[in-house]
mmCIF file of C-alpha atoms and ligand atoms in Angstrom:
data_model
loop_
_atom_site.group_PDB
_atom_site.id
_atom_site.type_symbol
_atom_site.label_atom_id
_atom_site.label_comp_id
_atom_site.label_asym_id
_atom_site.label_seq_id
_atom_site.Cartn_x
_atom_site.Cartn_y
_atom_site.Cartn_z
ATOM 1 C CA MET V 662 -21.761 -4.484 -21.093
ATOM 2 C CA SER V 663 -18.292 -2.962 -20.336
ATOM 3 C CA ARG V 664 -15.407 -5.334 -20.259
ATOM 4 C CA LYS V 665 -15.235 -8.027 -17.621
ATOM 5 C CA LYS V 666 -12.970 -7.119 -14.632
ATOM 6 C CA ASN V 667 -9.938 -9.020 -13.847
ATOM 7 C CA LEU V 668 -9.765 -10.607 -10.495
ATOM 8 C CA ALA V 669 -6.706 -11.814 -8.602
ATOM 9 C CA VAL V 670 -7.662 -14.304 -5.855
ATOM 10 C CA LEU V 671 -5.272 -14.708 -3.023
ATOM 11 C CA ILE V 672 -5.202 -18.030 -1.138
ATOM 12 C CA SER V 673 -3.060 -20.000 1.244
ATOM 13 C CA GLY V 674 -4.829 -23.310 1.411
ATOM 14 C CA PHE V 675 -7.925 -25.370 0.198
ATOM 15 C CA GLY V 676 -9.233 -22.802 -2.063
ATOM 16 C CA SER V 677 -12.955 -23.670 -1.798
ATOM 17 C CA ASN V 678 -13.785 -19.917 -2.185
ATOM 18 C CA LEU V 679 -11.557 -19.672 -5.084
ATOM 19 C CA GLN V 680 -13.478 -22.493 -6.524
ATOM 20 C CA ALA V 681 -16.807 -20.740 -5.866
ATOM 21 C CA ILE V 682 -15.573 -17.516 -7.686
ATOM 22 C CA VAL V 683 -14.302 -19.465 -10.587
ATOM 23 C CA ASP V 684 -17.686 -21.297 -10.946
ATOM 24 C CA ALA V 685 -19.523 -17.948 -10.752
ATOM 25 C CA CYS V 686 -17.251 -16.579 -13.421
ATOM 26 C CA ALA V 687 -18.517 -19.402 -15.812
ATOM 27 C CA ASP V 688 -21.812 -17.451 -15.921
ATOM 28 C CA PRO V 689 -21.682 -15.270 -18.988
ATOM 29 C CA ASP V 690 -23.480 -12.591 -17.099
ATOM 30 C CA PHE V 691 -20.913 -12.456 -14.361
ATOM 31 C CA PRO V 692 -18.965 -9.245 -14.560
ATOM 32 C CA ALA V 693 -15.523 -10.702 -13.876
ATOM 33 C CA VAL V 694 -13.078 -13.483 -14.565
ATOM 34 C CA VAL V 695 -10.263 -14.854 -12.354
ATOM 35 C CA ALA V 696 -7.088 -13.781 -14.247
ATOM 36 C CA LEU V 697 -4.676 -14.724 -11.516
ATOM 37 C CA VAL V 698 -4.187 -16.826 -8.519
ATOM 38 C CA ILE V 699 -1.567 -15.776 -5.824
ATOM 39 C CA SER V 700 -0.681 -18.270 -3.116
ATOM 40 C CA SER V 701 1.404 -17.687 -0.029
ATOM 41 C CA ASN V 702 1.961 -21.483 0.087
ATOM 42 C CA ALA V 703 3.276 -23.723 -2.525
ATOM 43 C CA SER V 704 1.450 -26.718 -1.341
ATOM 44 C CA ALA V 705 -1.995 -24.970 -1.330
ATOM 45 C CA TYR V 706 -4.672 -27.342 -2.782
ATOM 46 C CA GLY V 707 -6.076 -24.098 -4.413
ATOM 47 C CA LEU V 708 -3.232 -24.101 -6.764
ATOM 48 C CA LYS V 709 -4.436 -27.318 -8.198
ATOM 49 C CA ARG V 710 -7.777 -25.729 -8.813
ATOM 50 C CA ALA V 711 -6.096 -22.958 -10.627
ATOM 51 C CA GLU V 712 -4.175 -25.380 -12.809
ATOM 52 C CA GLN V 713 -7.420 -27.332 -13.685
ATOM 53 C CA HIS V 714 -8.967 -24.212 -14.815
ATOM 54 C CA ARG V 715 -5.833 -23.075 -16.541
ATOM 55 C CA ILE V 716 -5.604 -19.861 -14.549
ATOM 56 C CA PRO V 717 -2.140 -18.469 -14.215
ATOM 57 C CA SER V 718 -0.972 -18.820 -10.552
ATOM 58 C CA VAL V 719 2.150 -17.463 -8.672
ATOM 59 C CA VAL V 720 3.527 -18.527 -5.337
ATOM 60 C CA THR V 721 5.061 -15.887 -3.250
ATOM 61 C CA ALA V 722 5.484 -15.575 0.666
ATOM 62 C CA ASP V 723 5.677 -11.793 0.479
ATOM 63 C CA GLU V 724 3.803 -9.029 -1.305
ATOM 64 C CA SER V 725 6.717 -7.532 -3.239
ATOM 65 C CA PRO V 726 5.677 -8.890 -6.653
ATOM 66 C CA PHE V 727 2.074 -7.960 -6.226
ATOM 67 C CA ILE V 728 2.295 -4.577 -7.921
ATOM 68 C CA PRO V 729 4.022 -5.718 -11.016
ATOM 69 C CA LEU V 730 1.757 -8.819 -11.148
ATOM 70 C CA MET V 731 -1.368 -6.569 -11.052
ATOM 71 C CA ALA V 732 -0.014 -4.442 -13.846
ATOM 72 C CA ARG V 733 0.866 -7.436 -15.909
ATOM 73 C CA TYR V 734 -2.483 -9.126 -15.554
ATOM 74 C CA ASP V 735 -4.393 -5.864 -15.506
ATOM 75 C CA ILE V 736 -6.137 -6.691 -12.162
ATOM 76 C CA ASP V 737 -9.027 -4.648 -11.154
ATOM 77 C CA LEU V 738 -9.901 -6.313 -7.824
ATOM 78 C CA LEU V 739 -8.058 -8.488 -5.383
ATOM 79 C CA CYS V 740 -10.125 -11.051 -3.543
ATOM 80 C CA LEU V 741 -8.484 -12.587 -0.397
ATOM 81 C CA ALA V 742 -9.950 -15.960 0.049
ATOM 82 C CA GLY V 743 -8.358 -17.864 3.058
ATOM 83 C CA TYR V 744 -5.165 -15.763 2.516
ATOM 84 C CA MET V 745 -3.253 -16.093 5.759
ATOM 85 C CA LYS V 746 -0.731 -13.255 5.329
ATOM 86 C CA ILE V 747 -1.304 -9.628 6.446
ATOM 87 C CA LEU V 748 -0.912 -6.986 3.712
ATOM 88 C CA SER V 749 1.193 -3.998 4.544
ATOM 89 C CA PRO V 750 -0.577 -0.668 5.267
ATOM 90 C CA ASP V 751 1.114 0.942 2.220
ATOM 91 C CA PHE V 752 -0.267 -1.685 -0.152
ATOM 92 C CA VAL V 753 -3.774 -1.437 1.455
ATOM 93 C CA ARG V 754 -3.881 2.258 1.220
ATOM 94 C CA ARG V 755 -2.645 2.149 -2.352
ATOM 95 C CA PHE V 756 -5.298 -0.192 -3.455
ATOM 96 C CA SER V 757 -8.147 1.055 -1.052
ATOM 97 C CA GLY V 758 -11.590 0.127 -2.353
ATOM 98 C CA ARG V 759 -10.051 -2.709 -4.574
ATOM 99 C CA ILE V 760 -9.304 -5.398 -2.060
ATOM 100 C CA LEU V 761 -11.953 -7.685 -0.698
ATOM 101 C CA ASN V 762 -11.806 -10.261 2.081
ATOM 102 C CA ILE V 763 -14.227 -12.907 3.278
ATOM 103 C CA HIS V 764 -14.538 -13.672 6.948
ATOM 104 C CA PRO V 765 -16.479 -16.483 8.636
ATOM 105 C CA SER V 766 -18.275 -14.320 11.282
ATOM 106 C CA LEU V 767 -20.693 -11.491 11.641
ATOM 107 C CA LEU V 768 -17.845 -8.845 11.905
ATOM 108 C CA PRO V 769 -17.218 -6.934 14.041
ATOM 109 C CA GLN V 770 -17.830 -10.053 16.188
ATOM 110 C CA PHE V 771 -15.142 -12.506 16.187
ATOM 111 C CA PRO V 772 -12.362 -11.111 14.157
ATOM 112 C CA GLY V 773 -9.020 -12.964 13.500
ATOM 113 C CA ARG V 774 -8.514 -16.677 13.347
ATOM 114 C CA LYS V 775 -10.898 -19.619 14.160
ATOM 115 C CA ALA V 776 -13.889 -17.262 13.945
ATOM 116 C CA ILE V 777 -16.385 -20.188 13.421
ATOM 117 C CA GLU V 778 -15.137 -21.896 16.541
ATOM 118 C CA LYS V 779 -15.031 -18.712 18.569
ATOM 119 C CA ALA V 780 -18.752 -18.037 17.707
ATOM 120 C CA TRP V 781 -19.625 -21.744 18.516
ATOM 121 C CA ARG V 782 -17.877 -21.754 21.791
ATOM 122 C CA ALA V 783 -19.319 -18.396 22.773
ATOM 123 C CA SER V 784 -22.753 -20.045 22.394
ATOM 124 C CA VAL V 785 -24.043 -17.055 20.500
ATOM 125 C CA LYS V 786 -27.415 -17.600 18.842
ATOM 126 C CA GLU V 787 -26.347 -16.780 15.391
ATOM 127 C CA THR V 788 -23.301 -16.209 13.405
ATOM 128 C CA GLY V 789 -22.554 -15.673 9.719
ATOM 129 C CA VAL V 790 -20.270 -14.548 6.965
ATOM 130 C CA THR V 791 -18.982 -11.127 6.074
ATOM 131 C CA VAL V 792 -17.475 -9.777 2.818
ATOM 132 C CA HIS V 793 -15.628 -6.542 3.496
ATOM 133 C CA PHE V 794 -13.024 -4.129 1.994
ATOM 134 C CA VAL V 795 -9.600 -4.585 3.445
ATOM 135 C CA ASP V 796 -8.267 -1.616 5.453
ATOM 136 C CA GLU V 797 -5.170 -1.428 7.600
ATOM 137 C CA GLY V 798 -6.763 -3.283 10.470
ATOM 138 C CA ILE V 799 -7.551 -7.108 10.972
ATOM 139 C CA ASP V 800 -10.959 -7.705 9.625
ATOM 140 C CA THR V 801 -12.164 -4.137 10.079
ATOM 141 C CA GLY V 802 -12.787 -2.604 6.665
ATOM 142 C CA PRO V 803 -16.097 -1.299 5.354
ATOM 143 C CA ILE V 804 -18.712 -4.191 5.069
ATOM 144 C CA VAL V 805 -19.980 -4.940 1.557
ATOM 145 C CA LEU V 806 -22.231 -7.860 2.388
ATOM 146 C CA GLN V 807 -23.216 -9.882 5.420
ATOM 147 C CA GLU V 808 -25.494 -12.828 5.978
ATOM 148 C CA SER V 809 -26.355 -14.598 9.216
ATOM 149 C CA ILE V 810 -27.325 -18.052 10.030
ATOM 150 C CA PRO V 811 -28.733 -19.323 13.374
ATOM 151 C CA ILE V 812 -26.594 -21.809 15.397
ATOM 152 C CA ARG V 813 -28.733 -24.813 15.944
ATOM 153 C CA GLU V 814 -29.546 -26.263 19.326
ATOM 154 C CA GLY V 815 -26.633 -28.818 20.143
ATOM 155 C CA GLU V 816 -25.035 -28.267 16.740
ATOM 156 C CA SER V 817 -21.583 -29.725 16.356
ATOM 157 C CA LEU V 818 -18.729 -27.382 15.344
ATOM 158 C CA GLU V 819 -18.263 -29.546 12.102
ATOM 159 C CA SER V 820 -21.835 -29.030 11.112
ATOM 160 C CA LEU V 821 -21.645 -25.260 11.640
ATOM 161 C CA GLU V 822 -18.457 -25.046 9.755
ATOM 162 C CA ALA V 823 -20.024 -26.861 6.813
ATOM 163 C CA ARG V 824 -22.909 -24.427 6.854
ATOM 164 C CA ILE V 825 -20.814 -21.370 7.040
ATOM 165 C CA HIS V 826 -18.581 -22.573 4.215
ATOM 166 C CA ALA V 827 -21.673 -23.065 1.929
ATOM 167 C CA LEU V 828 -22.821 -19.601 2.834
ATOM 168 C CA GLU V 829 -19.479 -18.230 1.997
ATOM 169 C CA HIS V 830 -19.500 -19.978 -1.476
ATOM 170 C CA ARG V 831 -22.810 -18.254 -2.132
ATOM 171 C CA ILE V 832 -22.152 -14.706 -0.936
ATOM 172 C CA TYR V 833 -18.471 -14.131 -2.025
ATOM 173 C CA PRO V 834 -19.485 -14.144 -5.781
ATOM 174 C CA GLN V 835 -22.559 -11.998 -4.942
ATOM 175 C CA ALA V 836 -20.492 -9.470 -3.127
ATOM 176 C CA ILE V 837 -17.927 -9.286 -6.123
ATOM 177 C CA ARG V 838 -20.836 -8.781 -8.522
ATOM 178 C CA GLN V 839 -22.263 -5.933 -6.210
ATOM 179 C CA VAL V 840 -18.877 -4.082 -5.838
ATOM 180 C CA ILE V 841 -18.380 -4.213 -9.572
ATOM 181 C CA ASN V 842 -21.775 -3.177 -10.572
ATOM 182 C CA HIS V 843 -22.015 -0.325 -8.157
ATOM 183 C CA ARG V 844 -18.636 1.185 -9.162
HETATM 184 C C1 GRF B 1450 -12.712 -19.429 4.819
HETATM 185 O O1 GRF B 1450 -13.532 -19.891 5.899
HETATM 186 C C2 GRF B 1450 -12.452 -18.032 4.849
HETATM 187 O O2 GRF B 1450 -13.584 -17.253 5.430
HETATM 188 C C3 GRF B 1450 -11.409 -17.839 5.821
HETATM 189 O O3 GRF B 1450 -10.560 -18.995 5.411
HETATM 190 C C4 GRF B 1450 -11.264 -20.020 4.834
HETATM 191 C C5 GRF B 1450 -10.745 -20.229 3.486
HETATM 192 O O4 GRF B 1450 -11.357 -21.549 2.956
HETATM 193 N N1 GRF B 1450 -10.781 -16.511 5.768
HETATM 194 P P1 GRF B 1450 -10.910 -21.737 1.553
HETATM 195 O O5 GRF B 1450 -9.352 -21.965 1.386
HETATM 196 O O6 GRF B 1450 -11.522 -20.830 0.591
HETATM 197 O O7 GRF B 1450 -11.505 -23.150 1.233
#
């Protein structure tokens, strides 16, 4: 097998998707490792996860250090995982096809914030999770992987959120594997 790809995971908060990716990387057959965690927020719990796994981390509110960091850590793929900042069009164009995002809805439905709640309030019959390449829009890039779940009759928002997060944790590693293997 060719060398494992180096991922940088970008977070702003809890980092449960970061955790799912780190856990997937523990499998010797997984084609990547998390080489760097970048957080836009110094108090993000995800930084503790990075520390526990001895993954280097950097806190920065703006993207100016990204290009030197990517060179320094030899980053192949950026994975946005609850990253609450918007990347500049220049940066996104430069790394086109090398930035992934996970979004908790069946895009193009319910882009932007509070997507799970928006789907729940809209009383749609199903919602889901999308992993997509990042382009210059908000949650608009080419879809890599999408999976739906039915919203149950009378289901609480909390229950739906829990099921969506569990689905995210399953499909983000799957999408990363797919992108790397198809390259
Ligand atoms: C996830 O629901 C993700 O889809 C959204 O932000 C949330 C991040 O959760 N973009 P976590 O920080 O990975 O736990």
